[in-house]
Structures are given as structure tokens and as C-alpha cells.
Backbone as a printed PyTorch tensor [residue, N CA C, xyz], in Angstrom:
tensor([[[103.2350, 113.9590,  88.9100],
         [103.5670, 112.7130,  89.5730],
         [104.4930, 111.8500,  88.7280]],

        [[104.5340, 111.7700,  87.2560],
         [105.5050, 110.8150,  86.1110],
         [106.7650, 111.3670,  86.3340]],

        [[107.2060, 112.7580,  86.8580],
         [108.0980, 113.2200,  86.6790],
         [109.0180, 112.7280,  88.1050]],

        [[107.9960, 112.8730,  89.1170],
         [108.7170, 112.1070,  90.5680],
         [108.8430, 110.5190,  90.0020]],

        [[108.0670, 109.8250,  89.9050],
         [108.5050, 108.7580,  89.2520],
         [109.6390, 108.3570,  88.9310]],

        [[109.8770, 108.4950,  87.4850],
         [110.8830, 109.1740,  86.3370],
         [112.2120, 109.0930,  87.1920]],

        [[112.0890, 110.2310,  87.8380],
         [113.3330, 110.5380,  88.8410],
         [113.7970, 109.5170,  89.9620]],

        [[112.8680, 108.8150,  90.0530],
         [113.0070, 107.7840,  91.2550],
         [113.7890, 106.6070,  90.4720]],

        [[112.9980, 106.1150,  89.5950],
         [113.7100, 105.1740,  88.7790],
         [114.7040, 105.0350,  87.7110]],

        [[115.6760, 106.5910,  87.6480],
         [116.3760, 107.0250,  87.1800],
         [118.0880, 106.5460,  87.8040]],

        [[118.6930, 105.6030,  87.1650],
         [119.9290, 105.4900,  88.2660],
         [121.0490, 106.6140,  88.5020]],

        [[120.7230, 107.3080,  87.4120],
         [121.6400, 108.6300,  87.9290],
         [121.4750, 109.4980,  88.8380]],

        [[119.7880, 109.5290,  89.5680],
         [119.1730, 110.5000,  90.5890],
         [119.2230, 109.3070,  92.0070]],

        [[118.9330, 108.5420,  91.1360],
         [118.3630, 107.7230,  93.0000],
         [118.9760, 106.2790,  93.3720]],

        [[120.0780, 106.4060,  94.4630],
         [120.6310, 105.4420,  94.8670],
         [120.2170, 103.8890,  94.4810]],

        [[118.6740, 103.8440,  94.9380],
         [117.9820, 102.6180,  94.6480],
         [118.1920, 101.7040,  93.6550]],

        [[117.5080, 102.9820,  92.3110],
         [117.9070, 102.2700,  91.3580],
         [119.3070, 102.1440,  90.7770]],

        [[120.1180, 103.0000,  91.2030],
         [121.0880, 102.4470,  90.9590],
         [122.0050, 101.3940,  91.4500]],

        [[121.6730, 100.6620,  92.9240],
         [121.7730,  99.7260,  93.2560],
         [121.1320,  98.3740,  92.7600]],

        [[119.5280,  98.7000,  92.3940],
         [119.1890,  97.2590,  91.4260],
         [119.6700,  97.4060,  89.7330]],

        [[120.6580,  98.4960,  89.3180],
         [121.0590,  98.1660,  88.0020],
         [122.5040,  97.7000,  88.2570]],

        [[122.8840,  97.9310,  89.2270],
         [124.4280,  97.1190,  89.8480],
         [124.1470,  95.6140,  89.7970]],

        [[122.7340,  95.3250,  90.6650],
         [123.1220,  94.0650,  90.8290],
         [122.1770,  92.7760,  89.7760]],

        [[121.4760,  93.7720,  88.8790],
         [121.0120,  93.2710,  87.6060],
         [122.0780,  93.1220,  86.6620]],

        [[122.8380,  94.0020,  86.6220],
         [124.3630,  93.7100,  85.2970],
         [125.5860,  92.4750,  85.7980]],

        [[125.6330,  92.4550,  87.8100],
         [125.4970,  91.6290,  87.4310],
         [125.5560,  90.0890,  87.5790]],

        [[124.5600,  90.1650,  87.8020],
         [123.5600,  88.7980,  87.2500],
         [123.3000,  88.3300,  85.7590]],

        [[123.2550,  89.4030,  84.6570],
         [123.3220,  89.1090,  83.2810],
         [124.8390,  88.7220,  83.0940]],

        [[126.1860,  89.3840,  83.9330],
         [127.3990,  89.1360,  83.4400],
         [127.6150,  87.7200,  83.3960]],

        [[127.1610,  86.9010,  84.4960],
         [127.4810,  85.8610,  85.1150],
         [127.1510,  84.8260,  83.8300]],

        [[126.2390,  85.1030,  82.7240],
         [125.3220,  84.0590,  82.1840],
         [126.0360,  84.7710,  80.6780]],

        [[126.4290,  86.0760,  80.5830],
         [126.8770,  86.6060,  79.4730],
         [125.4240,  87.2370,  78.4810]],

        [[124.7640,  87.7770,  79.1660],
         [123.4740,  87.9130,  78.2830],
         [123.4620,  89.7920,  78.5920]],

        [[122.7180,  90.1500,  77.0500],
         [122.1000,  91.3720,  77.5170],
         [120.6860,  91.4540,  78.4810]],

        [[120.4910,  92.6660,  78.5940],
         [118.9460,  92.9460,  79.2680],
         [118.0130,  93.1890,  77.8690]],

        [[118.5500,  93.3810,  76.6110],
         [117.4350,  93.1870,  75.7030],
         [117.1000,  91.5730,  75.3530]],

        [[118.3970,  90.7970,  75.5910],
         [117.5220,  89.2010,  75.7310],
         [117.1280,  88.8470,  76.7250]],

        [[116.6540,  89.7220,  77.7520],
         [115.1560,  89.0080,  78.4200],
         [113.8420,  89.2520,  77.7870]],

        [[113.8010,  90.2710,  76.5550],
         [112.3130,  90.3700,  76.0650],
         [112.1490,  89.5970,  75.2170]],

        [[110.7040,  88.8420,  75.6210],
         [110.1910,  87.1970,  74.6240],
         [109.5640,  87.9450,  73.4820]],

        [[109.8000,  87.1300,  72.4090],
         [108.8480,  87.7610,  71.4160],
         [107.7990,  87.2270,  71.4720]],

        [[107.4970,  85.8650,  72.0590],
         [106.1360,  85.3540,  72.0040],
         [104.9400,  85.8340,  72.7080]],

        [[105.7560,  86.4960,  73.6830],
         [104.7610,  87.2140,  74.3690],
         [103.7130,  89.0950,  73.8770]],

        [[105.2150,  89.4350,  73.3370],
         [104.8580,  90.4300,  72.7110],
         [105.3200,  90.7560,  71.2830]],

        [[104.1790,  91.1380,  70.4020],
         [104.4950,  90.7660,  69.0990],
         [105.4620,  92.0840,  68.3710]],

        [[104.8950,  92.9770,  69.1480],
         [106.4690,  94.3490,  68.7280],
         [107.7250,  93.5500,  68.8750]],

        [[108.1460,  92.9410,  69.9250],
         [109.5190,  92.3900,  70.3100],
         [109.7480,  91.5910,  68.5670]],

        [[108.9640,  90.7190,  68.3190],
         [108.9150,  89.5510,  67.5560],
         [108.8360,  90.4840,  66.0450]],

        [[108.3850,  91.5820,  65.6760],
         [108.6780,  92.4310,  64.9170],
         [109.8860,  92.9680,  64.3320]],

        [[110.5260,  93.3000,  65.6250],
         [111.2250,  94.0310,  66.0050],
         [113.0090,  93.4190,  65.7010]],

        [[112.7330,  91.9600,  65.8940],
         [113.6060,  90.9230,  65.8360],
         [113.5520,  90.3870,  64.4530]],

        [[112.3700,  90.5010,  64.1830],
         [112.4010,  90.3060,  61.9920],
         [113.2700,  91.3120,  61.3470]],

        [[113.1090,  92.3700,  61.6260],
         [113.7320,  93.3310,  61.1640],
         [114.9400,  93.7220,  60.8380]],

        [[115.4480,  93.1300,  62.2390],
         [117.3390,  93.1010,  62.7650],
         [117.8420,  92.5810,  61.6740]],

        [[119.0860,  92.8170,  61.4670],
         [120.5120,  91.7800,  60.8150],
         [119.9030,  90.5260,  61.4220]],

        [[120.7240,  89.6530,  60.3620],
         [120.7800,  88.3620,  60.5280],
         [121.5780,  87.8180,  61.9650]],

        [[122.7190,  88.7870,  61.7320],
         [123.8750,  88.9460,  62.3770],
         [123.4580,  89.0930,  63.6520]],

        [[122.6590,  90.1080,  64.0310],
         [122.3770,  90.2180,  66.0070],
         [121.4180,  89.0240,  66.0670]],

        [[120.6520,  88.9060,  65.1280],
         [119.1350,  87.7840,  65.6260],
         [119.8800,  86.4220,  66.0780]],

        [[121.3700,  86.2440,  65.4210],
         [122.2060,  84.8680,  65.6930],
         [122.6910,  85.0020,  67.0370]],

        [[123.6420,  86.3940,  66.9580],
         [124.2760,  85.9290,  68.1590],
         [123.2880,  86.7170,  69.5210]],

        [[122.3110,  87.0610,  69.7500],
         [121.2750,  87.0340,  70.4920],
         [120.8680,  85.4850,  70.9300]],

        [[120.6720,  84.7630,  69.8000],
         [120.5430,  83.7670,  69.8800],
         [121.5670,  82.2950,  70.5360]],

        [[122.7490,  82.7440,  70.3530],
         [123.6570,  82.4920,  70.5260],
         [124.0580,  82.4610,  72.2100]],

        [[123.5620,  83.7330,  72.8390],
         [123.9350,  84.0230,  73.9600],
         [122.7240,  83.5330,  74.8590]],

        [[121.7090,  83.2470,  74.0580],
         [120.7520,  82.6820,  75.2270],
         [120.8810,  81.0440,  75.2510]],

        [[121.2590,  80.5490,  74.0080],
         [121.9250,  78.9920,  74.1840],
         [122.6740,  78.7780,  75.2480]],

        [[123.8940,  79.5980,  74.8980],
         [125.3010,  79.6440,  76.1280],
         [124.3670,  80.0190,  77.8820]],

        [[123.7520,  80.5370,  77.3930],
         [123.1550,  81.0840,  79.2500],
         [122.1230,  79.9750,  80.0020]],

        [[121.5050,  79.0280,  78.5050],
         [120.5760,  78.1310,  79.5010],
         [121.5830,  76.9710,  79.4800]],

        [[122.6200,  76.8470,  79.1470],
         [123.5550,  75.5720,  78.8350],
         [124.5770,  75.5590,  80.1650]],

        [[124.7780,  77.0500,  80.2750],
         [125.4410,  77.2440,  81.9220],
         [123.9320,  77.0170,  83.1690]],

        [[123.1160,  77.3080,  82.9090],
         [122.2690,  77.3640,  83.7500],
         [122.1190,  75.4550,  84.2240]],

        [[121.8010,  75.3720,  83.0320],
         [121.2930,  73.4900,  83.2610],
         [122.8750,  73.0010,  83.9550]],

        [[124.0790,  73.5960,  83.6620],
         [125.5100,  72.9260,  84.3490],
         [125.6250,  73.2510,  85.6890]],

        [[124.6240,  74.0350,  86.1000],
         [125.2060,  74.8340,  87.4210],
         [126.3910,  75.7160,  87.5040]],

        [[126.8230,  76.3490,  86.2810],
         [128.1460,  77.0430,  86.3190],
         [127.5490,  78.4350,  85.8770]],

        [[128.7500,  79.3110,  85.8440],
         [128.7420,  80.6420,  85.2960],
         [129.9370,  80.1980,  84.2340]],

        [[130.2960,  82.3630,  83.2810],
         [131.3090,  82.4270,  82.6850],
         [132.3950,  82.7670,  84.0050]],

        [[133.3800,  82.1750,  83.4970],
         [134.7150,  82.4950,  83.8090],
         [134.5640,  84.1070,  84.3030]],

        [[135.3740,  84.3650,  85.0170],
         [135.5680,  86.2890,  85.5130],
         [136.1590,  86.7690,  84.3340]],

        [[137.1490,  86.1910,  83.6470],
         [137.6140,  87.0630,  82.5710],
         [136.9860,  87.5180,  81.6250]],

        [[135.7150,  86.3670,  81.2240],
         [134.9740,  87.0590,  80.2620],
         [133.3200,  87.7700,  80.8210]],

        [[133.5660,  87.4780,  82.1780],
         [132.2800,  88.3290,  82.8290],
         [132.6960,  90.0200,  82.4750]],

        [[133.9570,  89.7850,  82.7820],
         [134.7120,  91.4210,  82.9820],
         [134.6540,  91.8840,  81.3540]],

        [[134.2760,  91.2680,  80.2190],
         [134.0100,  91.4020,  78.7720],
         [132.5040,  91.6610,  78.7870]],

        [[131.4170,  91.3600,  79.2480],
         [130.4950,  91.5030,  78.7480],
         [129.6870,  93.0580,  78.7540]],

        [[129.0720,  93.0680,  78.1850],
         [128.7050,  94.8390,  77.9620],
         [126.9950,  94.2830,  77.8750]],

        [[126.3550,  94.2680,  79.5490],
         [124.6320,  93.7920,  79.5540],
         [123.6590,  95.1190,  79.1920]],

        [[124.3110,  96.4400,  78.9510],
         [123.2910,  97.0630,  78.8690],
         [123.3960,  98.0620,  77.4110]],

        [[124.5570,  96.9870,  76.7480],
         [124.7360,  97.8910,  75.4090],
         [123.2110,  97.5550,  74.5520]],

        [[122.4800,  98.1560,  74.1090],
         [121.2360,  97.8760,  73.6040],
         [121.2310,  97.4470,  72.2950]],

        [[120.4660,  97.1320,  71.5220],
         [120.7490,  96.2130,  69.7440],
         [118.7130,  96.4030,  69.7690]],

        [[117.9640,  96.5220,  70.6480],
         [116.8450,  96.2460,  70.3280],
         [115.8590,  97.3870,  70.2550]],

        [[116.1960,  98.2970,  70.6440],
         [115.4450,  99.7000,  71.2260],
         [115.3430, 100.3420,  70.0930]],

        [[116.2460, 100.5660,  69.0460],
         [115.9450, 101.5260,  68.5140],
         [115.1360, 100.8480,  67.1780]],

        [[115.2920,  99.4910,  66.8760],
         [113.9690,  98.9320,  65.9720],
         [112.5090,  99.0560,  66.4440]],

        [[112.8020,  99.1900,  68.0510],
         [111.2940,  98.6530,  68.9860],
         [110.7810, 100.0130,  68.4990]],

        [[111.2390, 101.1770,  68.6180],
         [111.1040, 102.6410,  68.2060],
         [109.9410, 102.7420,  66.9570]],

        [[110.7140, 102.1730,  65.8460],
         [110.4890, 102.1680,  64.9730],
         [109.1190, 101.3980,  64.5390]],

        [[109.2540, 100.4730,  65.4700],
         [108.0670,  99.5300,  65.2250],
         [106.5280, 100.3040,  65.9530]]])
């Protein structure tokens, strides 16, 4: 049964999901954020681990990009198209510490 699963929620096998990862990327483009800054560390303490660990360097501009996203949010605006068409929401920075952790 994990393997039908698996396959279902796979966007390379099944239309579906590959229609809610279309219109999840984007929704992150609009705000300029990855999908690894939606995981809270407060909630889960691997995340919050996981984020000690990192460069200084991603923990900033992680940080950085969720400033810019609640600062458009509270304006009622998005980014510009030119730099929506820049953003890369599903390049990952967090997975392979979470691994580790």
C-alpha cells in the first residue's frame, strides 16, 4: 500500500501532484520564499537543530527571505515578475542537515 501511495504523491507519476507542486511554487514565487522556510523550528526541535548547524550564511538569508515575505504580506503586494521568474522555491538548503540530524 506505501508504494501506491508513494506513487500517487510523486509529481513525476501523477498529474495531481504535479498540479499542487505547480501551484505551490507558485505561491512561494510570489513572496520569494523556499518550501524549506515553511518548517518552524519551534514546533519541531530537529528543524531547530538542524538550523544550528547550517552556515551562518543560509540561517541569514533564510531569515532574510521570511522578513521580505511577511513585509510584502502586511503591504498587500508581491515580488515584481522579474524577480518571481529568479526565484528557485524548491532548491533545498535544509534536508540534507535534517538527514543528519
Amino acid at each position: 500500500m506505501s508504494s501506491f501511495l508513494q506513487s500517487f504523491l510523486d509529481p513525476k507519476k501523477s498529474w495531481l501532484a504535479a498540479l499542487h507542486m505547480k501551484s505551490l511554487s507558485k505561491r512561494l514565487r510570489k513572496y520569494g520564499l523556499r518550501y524549506d522556510d515553511l518548517y518552524d523550528p519551534y514546533y519541531d526541535l530537529d528543524i531547530k537543530e538542524a538550523l544550528n548547524r547550517l552556515p551562518h550564511e543560509i540561517v541569514d538569508a533564510r531569515n532574510q527571505r521570511l522578513k521580505r515575505a511577511m513585509d510584502l504580506s502586511m503591504k498587500h503586494e508581491y515580488l515584481p515578475e522579474n524577480l518571481q521568474q529568479m526565484q528557485t522555491p524548491f532548491r533545498s538548503y535544509l534536508q540534507d542537515m535534517l538527514a543528519l540530524v
